[in-house]
Coordinates of C-alpha atoms and ligand atoms in Angstrom, one line a residue:
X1 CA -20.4 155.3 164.4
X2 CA -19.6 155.3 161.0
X3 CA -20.1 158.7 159.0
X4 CA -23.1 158.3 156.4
X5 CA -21.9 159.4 153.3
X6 CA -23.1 162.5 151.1
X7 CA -25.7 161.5 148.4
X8 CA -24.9 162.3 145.0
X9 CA -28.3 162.1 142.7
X10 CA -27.1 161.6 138.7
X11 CA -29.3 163.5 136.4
X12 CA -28.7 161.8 132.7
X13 CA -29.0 163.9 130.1
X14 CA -28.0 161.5 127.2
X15 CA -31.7 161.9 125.4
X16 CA -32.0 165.5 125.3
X17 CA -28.5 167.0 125.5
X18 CA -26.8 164.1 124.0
X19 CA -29.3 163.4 121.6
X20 CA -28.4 167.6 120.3
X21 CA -25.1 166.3 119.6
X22 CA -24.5 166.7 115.1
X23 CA -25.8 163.2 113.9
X24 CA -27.0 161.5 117.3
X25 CA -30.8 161.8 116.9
X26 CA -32.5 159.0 118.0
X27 CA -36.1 157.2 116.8
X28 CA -38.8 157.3 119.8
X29 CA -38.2 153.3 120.1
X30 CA -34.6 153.7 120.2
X31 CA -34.8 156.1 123.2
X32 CA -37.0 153.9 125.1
X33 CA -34.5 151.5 125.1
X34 CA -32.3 153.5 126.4
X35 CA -33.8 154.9 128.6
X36 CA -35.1 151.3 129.8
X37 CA -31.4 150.8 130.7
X38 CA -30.9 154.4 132.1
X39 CA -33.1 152.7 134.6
X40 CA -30.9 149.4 135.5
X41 CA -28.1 152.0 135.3
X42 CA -30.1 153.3 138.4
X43 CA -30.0 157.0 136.9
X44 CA -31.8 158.9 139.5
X45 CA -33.1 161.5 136.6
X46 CA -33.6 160.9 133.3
X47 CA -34.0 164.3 130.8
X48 CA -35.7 162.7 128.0
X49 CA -36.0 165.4 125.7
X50 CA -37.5 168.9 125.2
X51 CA -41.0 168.5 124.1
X52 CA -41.7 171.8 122.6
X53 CA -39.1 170.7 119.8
X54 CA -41.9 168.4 117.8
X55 CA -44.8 166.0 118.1
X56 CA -42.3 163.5 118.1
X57 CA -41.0 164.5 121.0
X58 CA -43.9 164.2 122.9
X59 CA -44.9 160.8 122.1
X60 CA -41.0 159.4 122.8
X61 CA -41.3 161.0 125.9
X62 CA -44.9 159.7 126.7
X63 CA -43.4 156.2 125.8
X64 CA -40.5 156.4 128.2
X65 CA -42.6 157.5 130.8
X66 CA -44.8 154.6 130.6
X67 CA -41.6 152.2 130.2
X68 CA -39.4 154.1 132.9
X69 CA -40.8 153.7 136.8
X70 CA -38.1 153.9 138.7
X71 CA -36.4 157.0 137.6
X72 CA -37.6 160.4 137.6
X73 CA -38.4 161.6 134.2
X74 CA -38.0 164.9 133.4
X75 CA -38.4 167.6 130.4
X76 CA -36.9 170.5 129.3
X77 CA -39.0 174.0 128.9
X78 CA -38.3 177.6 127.7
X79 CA -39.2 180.0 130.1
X80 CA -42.7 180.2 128.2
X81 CA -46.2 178.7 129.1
X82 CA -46.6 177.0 125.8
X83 CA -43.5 175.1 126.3
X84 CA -44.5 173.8 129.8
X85 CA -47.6 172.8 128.4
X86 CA -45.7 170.9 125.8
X87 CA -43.9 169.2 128.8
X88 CA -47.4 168.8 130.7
X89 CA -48.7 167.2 128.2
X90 CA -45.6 164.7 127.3
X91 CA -45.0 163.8 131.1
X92 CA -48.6 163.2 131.7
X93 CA -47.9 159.0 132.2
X94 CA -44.8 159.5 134.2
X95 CA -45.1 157.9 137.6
X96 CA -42.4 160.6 138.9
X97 CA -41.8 163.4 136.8
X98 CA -39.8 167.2 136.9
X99 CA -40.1 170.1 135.2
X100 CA -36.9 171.4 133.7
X101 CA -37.3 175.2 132.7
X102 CA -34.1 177.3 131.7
X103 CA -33.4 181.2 130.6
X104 CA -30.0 182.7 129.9
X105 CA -28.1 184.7 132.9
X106 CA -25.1 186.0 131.2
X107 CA -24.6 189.6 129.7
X108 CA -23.6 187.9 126.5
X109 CA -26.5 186.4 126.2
X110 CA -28.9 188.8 127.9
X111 CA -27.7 191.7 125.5
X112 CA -27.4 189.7 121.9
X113 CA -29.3 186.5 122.4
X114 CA -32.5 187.4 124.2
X115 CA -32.2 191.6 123.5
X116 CA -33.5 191.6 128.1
X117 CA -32.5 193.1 130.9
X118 CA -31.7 191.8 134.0
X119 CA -35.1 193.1 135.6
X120 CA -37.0 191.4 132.9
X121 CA -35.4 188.3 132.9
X122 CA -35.8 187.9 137.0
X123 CA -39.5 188.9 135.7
X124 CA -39.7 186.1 133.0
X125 CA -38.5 183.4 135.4
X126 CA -40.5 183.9 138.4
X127 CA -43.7 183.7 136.4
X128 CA -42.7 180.7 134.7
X129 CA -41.2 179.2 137.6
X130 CA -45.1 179.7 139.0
X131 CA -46.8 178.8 136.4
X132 CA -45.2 175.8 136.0
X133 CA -45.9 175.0 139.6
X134 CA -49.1 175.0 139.5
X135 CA -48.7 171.5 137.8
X136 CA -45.8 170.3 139.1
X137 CA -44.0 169.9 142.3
X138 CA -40.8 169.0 141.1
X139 CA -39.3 172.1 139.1
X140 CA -35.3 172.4 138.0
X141 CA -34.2 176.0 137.0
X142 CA -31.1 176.7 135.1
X143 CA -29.5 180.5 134.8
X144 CA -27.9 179.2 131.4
X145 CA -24.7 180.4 130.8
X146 CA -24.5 180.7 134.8
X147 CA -20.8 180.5 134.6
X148 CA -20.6 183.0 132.8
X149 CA -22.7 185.1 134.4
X150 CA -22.0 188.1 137.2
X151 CA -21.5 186.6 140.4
X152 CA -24.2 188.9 141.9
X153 CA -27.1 188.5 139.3
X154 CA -26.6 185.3 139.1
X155 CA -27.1 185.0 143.3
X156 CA -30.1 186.9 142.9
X157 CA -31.4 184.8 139.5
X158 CA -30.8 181.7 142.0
X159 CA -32.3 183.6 145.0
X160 CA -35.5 184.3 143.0
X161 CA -35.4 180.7 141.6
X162 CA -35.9 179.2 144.6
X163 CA -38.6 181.9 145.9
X164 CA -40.5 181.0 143.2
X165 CA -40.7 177.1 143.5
X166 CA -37.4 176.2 142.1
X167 CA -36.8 172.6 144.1
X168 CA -33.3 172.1 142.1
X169 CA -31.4 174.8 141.1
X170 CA -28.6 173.8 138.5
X171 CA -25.7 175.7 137.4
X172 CA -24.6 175.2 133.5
X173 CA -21.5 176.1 132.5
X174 CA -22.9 176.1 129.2
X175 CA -20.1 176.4 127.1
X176 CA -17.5 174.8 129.2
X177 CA -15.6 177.8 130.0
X178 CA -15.1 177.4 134.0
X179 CA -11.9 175.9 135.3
X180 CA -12.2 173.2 138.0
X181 CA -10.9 175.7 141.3
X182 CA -13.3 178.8 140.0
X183 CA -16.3 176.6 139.4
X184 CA -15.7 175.1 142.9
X185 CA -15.4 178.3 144.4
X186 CA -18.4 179.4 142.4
X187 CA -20.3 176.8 143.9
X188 CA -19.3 177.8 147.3
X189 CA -20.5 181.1 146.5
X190 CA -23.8 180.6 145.6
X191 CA -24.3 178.0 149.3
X192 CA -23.4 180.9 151.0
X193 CA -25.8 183.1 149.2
X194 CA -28.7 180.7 149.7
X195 CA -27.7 178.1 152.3
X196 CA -30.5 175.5 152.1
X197 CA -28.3 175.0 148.2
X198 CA -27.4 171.0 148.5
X199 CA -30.0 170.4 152.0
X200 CA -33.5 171.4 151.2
X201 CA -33.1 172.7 147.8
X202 CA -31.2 170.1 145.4
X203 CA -28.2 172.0 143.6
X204 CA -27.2 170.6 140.2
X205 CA -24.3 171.3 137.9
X206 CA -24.1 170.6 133.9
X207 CA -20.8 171.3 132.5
X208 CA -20.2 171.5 128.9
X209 CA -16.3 169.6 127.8
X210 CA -15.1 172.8 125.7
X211 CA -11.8 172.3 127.4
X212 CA -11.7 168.8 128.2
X213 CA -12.9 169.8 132.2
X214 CA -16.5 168.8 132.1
X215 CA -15.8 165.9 134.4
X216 CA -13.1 167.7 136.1
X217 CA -15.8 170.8 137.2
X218 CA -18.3 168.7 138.2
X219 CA -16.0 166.7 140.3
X220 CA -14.7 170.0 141.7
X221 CA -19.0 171.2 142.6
X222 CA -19.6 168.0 144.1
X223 CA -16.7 168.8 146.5
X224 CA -17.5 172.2 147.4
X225 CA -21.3 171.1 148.3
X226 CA -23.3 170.2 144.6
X227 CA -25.4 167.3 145.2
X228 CA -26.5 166.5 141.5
X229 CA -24.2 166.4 138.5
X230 CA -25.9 166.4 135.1
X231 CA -23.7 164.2 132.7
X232 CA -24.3 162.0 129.8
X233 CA -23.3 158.4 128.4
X234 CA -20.1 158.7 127.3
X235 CA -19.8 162.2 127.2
X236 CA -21.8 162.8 124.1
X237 CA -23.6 166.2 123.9
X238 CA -23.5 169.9 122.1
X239 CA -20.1 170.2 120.6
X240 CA -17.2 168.7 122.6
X241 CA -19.6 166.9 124.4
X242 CA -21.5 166.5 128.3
X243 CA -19.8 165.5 131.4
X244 CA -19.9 162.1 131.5
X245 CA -21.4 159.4 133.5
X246 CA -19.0 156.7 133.9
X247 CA -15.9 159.1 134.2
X248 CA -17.7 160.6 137.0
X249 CA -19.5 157.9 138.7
X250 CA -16.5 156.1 138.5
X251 CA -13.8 159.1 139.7
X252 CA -16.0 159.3 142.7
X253 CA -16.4 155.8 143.2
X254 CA -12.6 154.7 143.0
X255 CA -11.3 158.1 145.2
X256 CA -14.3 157.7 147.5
X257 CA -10.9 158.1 150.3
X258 CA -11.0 161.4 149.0
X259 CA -15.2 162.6 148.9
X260 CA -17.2 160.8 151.3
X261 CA -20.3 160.4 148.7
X262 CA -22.0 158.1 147.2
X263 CA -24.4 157.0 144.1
X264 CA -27.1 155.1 143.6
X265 CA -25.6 153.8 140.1
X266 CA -25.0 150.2 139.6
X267 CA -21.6 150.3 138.2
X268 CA -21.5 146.6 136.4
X269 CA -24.3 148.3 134.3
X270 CA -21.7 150.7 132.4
X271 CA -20.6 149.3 129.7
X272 CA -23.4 147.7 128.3
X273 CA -25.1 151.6 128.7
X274 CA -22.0 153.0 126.8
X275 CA -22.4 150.3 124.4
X276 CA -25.8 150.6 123.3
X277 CA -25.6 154.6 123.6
X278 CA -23.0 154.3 120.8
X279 CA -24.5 151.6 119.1
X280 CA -27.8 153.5 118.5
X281 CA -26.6 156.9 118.4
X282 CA -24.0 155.6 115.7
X283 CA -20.8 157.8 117.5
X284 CA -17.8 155.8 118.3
X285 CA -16.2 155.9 121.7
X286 CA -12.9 156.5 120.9
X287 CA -10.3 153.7 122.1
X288 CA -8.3 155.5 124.9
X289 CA -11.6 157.0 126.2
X290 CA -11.6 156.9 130.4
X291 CA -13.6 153.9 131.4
X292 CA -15.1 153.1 128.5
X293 CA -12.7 152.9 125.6
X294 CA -11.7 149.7 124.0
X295 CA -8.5 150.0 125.2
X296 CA -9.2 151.1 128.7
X297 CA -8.7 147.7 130.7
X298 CA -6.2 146.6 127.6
X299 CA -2.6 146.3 128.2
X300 CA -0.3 145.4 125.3
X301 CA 3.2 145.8 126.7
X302 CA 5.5 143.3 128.1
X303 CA 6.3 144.7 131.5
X304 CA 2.6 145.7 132.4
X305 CA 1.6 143.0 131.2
X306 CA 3.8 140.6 133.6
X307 CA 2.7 142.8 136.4
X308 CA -1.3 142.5 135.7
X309 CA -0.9 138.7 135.5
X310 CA 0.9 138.7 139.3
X311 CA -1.6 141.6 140.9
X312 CA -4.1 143.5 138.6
X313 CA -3.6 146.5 140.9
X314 CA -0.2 147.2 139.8
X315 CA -1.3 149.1 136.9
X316 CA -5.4 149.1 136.9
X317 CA -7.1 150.9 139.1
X318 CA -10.7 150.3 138.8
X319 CA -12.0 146.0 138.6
X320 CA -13.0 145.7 135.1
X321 CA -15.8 143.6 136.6
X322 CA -17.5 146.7 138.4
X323 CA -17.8 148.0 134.9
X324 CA -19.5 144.9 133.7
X325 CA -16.4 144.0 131.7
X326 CA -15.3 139.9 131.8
X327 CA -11.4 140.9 133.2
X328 CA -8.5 142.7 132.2
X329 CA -7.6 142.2 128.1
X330 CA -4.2 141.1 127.1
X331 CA -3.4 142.6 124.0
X332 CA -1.1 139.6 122.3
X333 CA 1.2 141.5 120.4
X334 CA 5.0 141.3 119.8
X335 CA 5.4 143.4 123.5
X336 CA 3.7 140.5 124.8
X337 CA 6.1 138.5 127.1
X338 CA 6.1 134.5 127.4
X339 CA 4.4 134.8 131.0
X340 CA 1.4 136.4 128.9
X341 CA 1.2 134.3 126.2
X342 CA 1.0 131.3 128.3
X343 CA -1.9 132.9 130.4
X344 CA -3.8 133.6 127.4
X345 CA -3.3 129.5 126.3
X346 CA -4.4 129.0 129.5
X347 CA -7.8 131.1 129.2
X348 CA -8.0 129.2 125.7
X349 CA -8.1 126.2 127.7
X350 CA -4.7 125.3 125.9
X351 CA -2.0 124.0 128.2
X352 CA 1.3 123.1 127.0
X353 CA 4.6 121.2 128.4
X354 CA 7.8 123.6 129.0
X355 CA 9.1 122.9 125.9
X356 CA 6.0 123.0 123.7
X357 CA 5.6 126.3 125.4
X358 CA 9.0 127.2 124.5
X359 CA 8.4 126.3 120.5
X360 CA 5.1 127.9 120.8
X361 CA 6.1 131.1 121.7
X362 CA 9.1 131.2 119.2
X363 CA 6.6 131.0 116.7
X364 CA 4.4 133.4 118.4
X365 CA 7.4 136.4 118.0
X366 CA 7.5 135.6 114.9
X367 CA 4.2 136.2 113.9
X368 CA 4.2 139.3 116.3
X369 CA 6.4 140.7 114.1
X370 CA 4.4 140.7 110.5
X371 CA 0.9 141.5 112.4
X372 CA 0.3 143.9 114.8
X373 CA -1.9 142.2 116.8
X374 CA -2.5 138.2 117.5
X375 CA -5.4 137.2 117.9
X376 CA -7.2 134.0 119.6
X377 CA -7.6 132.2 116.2
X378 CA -3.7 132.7 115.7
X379 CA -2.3 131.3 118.8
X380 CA -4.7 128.5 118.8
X381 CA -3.4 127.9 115.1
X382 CA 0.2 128.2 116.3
X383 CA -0.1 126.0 119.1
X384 CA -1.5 122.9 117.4
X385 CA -2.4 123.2 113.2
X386 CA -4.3 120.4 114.1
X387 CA -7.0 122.9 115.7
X388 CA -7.4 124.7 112.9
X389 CA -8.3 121.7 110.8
X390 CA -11.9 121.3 112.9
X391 CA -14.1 118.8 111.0
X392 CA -16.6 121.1 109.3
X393 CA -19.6 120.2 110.8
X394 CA -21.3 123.0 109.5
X395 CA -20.3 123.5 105.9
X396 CA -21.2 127.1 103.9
X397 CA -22.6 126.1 100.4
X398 CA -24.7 129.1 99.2
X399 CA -25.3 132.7 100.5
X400 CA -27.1 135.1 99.2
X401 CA -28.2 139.0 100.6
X402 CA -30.7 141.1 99.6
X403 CA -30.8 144.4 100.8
X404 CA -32.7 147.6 100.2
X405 CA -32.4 151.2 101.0
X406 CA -35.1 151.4 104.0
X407 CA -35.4 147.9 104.8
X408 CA -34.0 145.0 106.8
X409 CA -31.7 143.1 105.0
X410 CA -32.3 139.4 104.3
X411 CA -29.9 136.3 104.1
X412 CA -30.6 133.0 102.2
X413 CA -28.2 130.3 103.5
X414 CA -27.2 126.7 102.5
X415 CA -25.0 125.0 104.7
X416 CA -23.9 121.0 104.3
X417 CA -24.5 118.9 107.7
X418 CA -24.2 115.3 107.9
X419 CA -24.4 115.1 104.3
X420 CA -27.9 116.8 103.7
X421 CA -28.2 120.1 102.9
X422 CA -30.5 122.3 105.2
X423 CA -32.0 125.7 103.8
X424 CA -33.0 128.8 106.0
X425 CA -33.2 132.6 105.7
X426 CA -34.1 135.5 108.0
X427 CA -33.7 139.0 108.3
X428 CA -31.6 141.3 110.7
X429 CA -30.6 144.6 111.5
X430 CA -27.5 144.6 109.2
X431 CA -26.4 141.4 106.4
X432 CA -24.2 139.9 108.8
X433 CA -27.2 139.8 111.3
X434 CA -29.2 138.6 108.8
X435 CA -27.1 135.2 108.4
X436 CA -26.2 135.3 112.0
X437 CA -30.1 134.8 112.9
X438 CA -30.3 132.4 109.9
X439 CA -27.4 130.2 111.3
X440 CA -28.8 130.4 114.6
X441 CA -32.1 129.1 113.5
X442 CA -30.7 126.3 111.3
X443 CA -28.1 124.8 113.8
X444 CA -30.5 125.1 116.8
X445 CA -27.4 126.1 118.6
X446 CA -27.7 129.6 120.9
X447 CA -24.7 131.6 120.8
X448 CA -23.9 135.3 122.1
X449 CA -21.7 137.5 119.8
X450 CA -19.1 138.7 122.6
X451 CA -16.6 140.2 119.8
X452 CA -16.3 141.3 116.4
X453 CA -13.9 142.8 114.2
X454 CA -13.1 143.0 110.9
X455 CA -9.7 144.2 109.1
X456 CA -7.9 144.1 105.9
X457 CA -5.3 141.6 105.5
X458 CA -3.6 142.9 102.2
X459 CA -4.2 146.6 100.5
X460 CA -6.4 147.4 97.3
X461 CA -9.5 146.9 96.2
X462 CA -9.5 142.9 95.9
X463 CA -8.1 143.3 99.9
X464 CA -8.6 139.7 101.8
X465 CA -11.4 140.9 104.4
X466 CA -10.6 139.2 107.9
X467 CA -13.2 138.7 110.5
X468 CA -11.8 137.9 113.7
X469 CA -15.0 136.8 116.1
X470 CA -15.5 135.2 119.5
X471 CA -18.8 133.3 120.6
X472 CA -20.2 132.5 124.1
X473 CA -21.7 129.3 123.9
X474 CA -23.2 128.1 126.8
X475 CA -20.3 128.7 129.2
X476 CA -17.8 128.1 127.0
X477 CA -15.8 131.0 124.8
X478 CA -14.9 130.4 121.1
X479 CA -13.0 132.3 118.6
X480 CA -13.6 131.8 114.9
X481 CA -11.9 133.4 111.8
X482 CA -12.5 133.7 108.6
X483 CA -11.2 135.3 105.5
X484 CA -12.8 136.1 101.8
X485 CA -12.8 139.3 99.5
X486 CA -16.7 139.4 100.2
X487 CA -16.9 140.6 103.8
X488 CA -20.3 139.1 104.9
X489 CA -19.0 135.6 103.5
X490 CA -15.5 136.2 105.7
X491 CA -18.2 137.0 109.0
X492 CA -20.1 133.4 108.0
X493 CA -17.2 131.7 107.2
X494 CA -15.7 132.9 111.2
X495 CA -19.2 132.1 112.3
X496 CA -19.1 128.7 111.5
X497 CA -15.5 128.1 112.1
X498 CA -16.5 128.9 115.8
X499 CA -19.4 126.6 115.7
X500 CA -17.3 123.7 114.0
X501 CA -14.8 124.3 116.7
X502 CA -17.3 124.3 119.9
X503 CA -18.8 120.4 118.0
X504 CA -15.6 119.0 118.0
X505 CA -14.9 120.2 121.2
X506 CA -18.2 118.5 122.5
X507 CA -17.1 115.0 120.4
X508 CA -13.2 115.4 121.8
X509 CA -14.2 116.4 125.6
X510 CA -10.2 117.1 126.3
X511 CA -8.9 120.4 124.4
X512 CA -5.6 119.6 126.3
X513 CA -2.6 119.9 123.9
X514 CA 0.3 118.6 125.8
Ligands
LIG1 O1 -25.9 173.7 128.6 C1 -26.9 174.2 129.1 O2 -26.9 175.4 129.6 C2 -28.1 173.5 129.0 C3 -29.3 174.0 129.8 C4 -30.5 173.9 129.1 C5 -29.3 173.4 131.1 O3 -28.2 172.4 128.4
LIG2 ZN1 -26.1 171.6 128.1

């Protein structure tokens, strides 16, 4: 028979640890969002805040819990009863709901933070512990600072914890101090203090990035016996950051060989959470970032290249597809090898004779050289000029943005079709969503923004802005370029390029180029 595997419950603490990260905060409709995909994420917990901090608070965390059934939804307390009244009061809709109450362990903390001793703080924790369970069933205590904390108090914090009503106990390492073997063996510690740690009474760890080990220290708990691992989209959070989600979902996930456990998270979810974590939270996920990162399933050279192209294995090691990505990216640069190039045609729907090919790439090289990277709308312009000279079926004639400190931006278009001229306008959450929306509703034709960039194609002030974009259109991908010293007419200009390019492809059914 089969062994079942260990069960591993995520708590995510994106909305209330992440949300403390310098410049993150978040509007009560922007955490319901994501929270709302916290849920298809299939986060087992979600901390949505700590409702003691405002009014605010409360009513984002009301909100979620009405929006949020699946997960648990849970809120962070001081050991005081005014604070769990605060959280009573904000988890009063949830359908399942915890009580997450902490209190520093650690001598640093007990001696110049909170001025206690050890007897009091024991004191402080049982009562609270029991207070709050008289309204809930579900209760989380942390010993903050518990990796810093004496092994022995901290046994009998954890001891007294669970006593009280503690159903989870978790174990910060609040400042990401703990190395990966001594948190492990800390964990082990404490299961053979209290033995029913990771059976009857859930055991939790939150580790804090300080030294770049918050994934590595959870990874190490889960091993030695921790059943829950507190993390956070992309690793935001206090300072250097949370554990984070994906890099730990997926690191037990891909060496599964290794732990025997599993998750209930839906992995294809991933990106699109990391995505619209950064998105609203306005904090960049920085290209080389584990899982995540732009350039994570991106291969520019040559040689790995070639090898991706015969088996992805040889140099991935997670399916970009159980992240929710479309495939593996070929960077087209000038480390890009012919085998590469002609893949990428291919995906473009472009396919050449040998000696087309053979031309083609030539001039590829040769652009490699004076651009760093080549995109779409370059080797389709290489291949055959003819593409680039798409009958504009969609012709800009007048744009105009008005835009105002503290409200939505609006866009007035003219475009030229079949020799009328058709008017429209609409707002959006940025100008170049404004005329995206406006386009939309003009053409009638549905499209899905899959990519956009924009760079500088010469230096100074009167720089050529380039917009390099690609559309899904019904099934079909199109890039679209477009350049102009006024950036938002460059991102119309691509826009319609695209569109112009998916008509003629609809009139000229065959994009073969042989
Ligand atoms: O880092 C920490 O100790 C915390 C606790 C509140 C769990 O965030
Ligand atoms: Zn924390």
């Amino acid at each position: 028979m089969k062994n079942k595997k260990r069960r591993i419950f995520i708590f995510d603490t994106t909305l209330r640890d992440g949300e403390q990260c310098p410049g993150a905060s978040l509007a009560p409709d922007e955490k319901v969002e994501i929270a709302r995909q916290l849920e298809r994420l299939g986060v087992d917990i979600i901390e949505a805040g700590f409702p003691a901090a405002s009014s605010g608070e409360i009513e984002a965390i009301q909100k979620i819990s009405k929006a949020v059934t699946k997960s648990t939804i849970c809120a962070l307390s001081r050991m005081l009863p005014k604070d769990i009244d605060a959280a009573r009061e904000a988890l009063q809709f949830a359908k399942r709901k915890r009580l997450h109450v902490f209190l520093a362990t650690s001598k640093l903390h007990r001696d110049f933070k909170l001025k206690k001793g050890k007897k009091e703080i024991l004191k402080l924790a049982v009562e609270n512990i029991k207070y709050g369970k008289r309204f809930f069933n579900d209760i989380e205590f942390s010993p903050e600072d518990a990796a810093r904390t004496e092994r022995d108090f901290l046994a009998e914090a954890v001891r007294a914890g669970i006593d009280a009503g503690a159903t989870t106990v978790n174990i910060p390492d609040t400042v990401g101090y703990a190395l990966p073997e001594e948190f492990g063996d800390l964990i082990a510690f404490l299961i053979k203090e209290s033995p029913e740690l990771g059976k009857s009474v859930n055991l939790s760890v939150h580790c804090h990035n300080d030294l770049g080990l918050a994934v590595a220290n959870s990874i190490a708990a889960v091993k030695q016996g921790a059943n829950q691992v507190e993390c956070t989209i992309n690793g935001i959070g206090e300072r250097a950051g949370n554990a984070s989600l994906e890099e730990i979902v997926m690191a037990l996930d891909t060496r599964c060989d290794l732990f025997g456990v599993s998750t209930r998270i839906q992995t294809e979810e991933i990106i699109k959470s990391s995505r619209l974590v950064s998105h609203l939270t306005g904090l960049v996920v920085q290209p080389n970032k584990a899982i995540v990162g732009r350039n994570a399933f991106a291969h520019e050279s040559g040689i790995h290249q070639h090898g991706i192209l015969k088996k992805r294995q040889t140099y991935e090691i997670i399916d970009p597809k159980r992240i929710g990505l479309s495939g593996s990216e070929m960077v087209m640069g000038k480390h890009s090898g012919r085998h590469a190039f002609r893949e990428r045609l291919w995906k473009l729907g472009i396919r050449l004779k040998p000696t087309k090919l053979d031309q083609a790439f030539e001039r590829f090289k040769q652009l490699a050289d004076q651009k760093k990277y080549v995109f779409d709308a370059d080797l389709e312009a290489i291949v055959e000029d003819e593409m680039r000279k798409v009958s504009e079926t969609w012709q800009l004639k007048y744009l105009k943005i008005t835009s105002e400190t503290g409200t939505a931006p609006s866009a007035i278009l003219r475009l030229q079709h079949e020799g009328k001229i058709l008017k429209g306008s609409s707002k959006g959450d940025g100008p170049v969503d404004a005329c995206y929306r406006a386009i939309e509703k003009m053409t009638g034709i549905k499209v899905r923004l899959a990519h956009y960039g924009i760079q500088s194609v010469s230096s100074g002030k009167d720089a050529l802005g380039e917009v390099n974009l690609k559309l899904v259109i019904g099934d079909r991908e199109v890039s679209g370029r477009g350049t102009s010293t006024d950036v938002i007419e460059a991102s119309v200009k691509a826009f319609l390029f695209a569109l112009n390019k998916a008509s003629s492809y609809k009139t000229n059914k065959s994009k073969s180029l042989i």
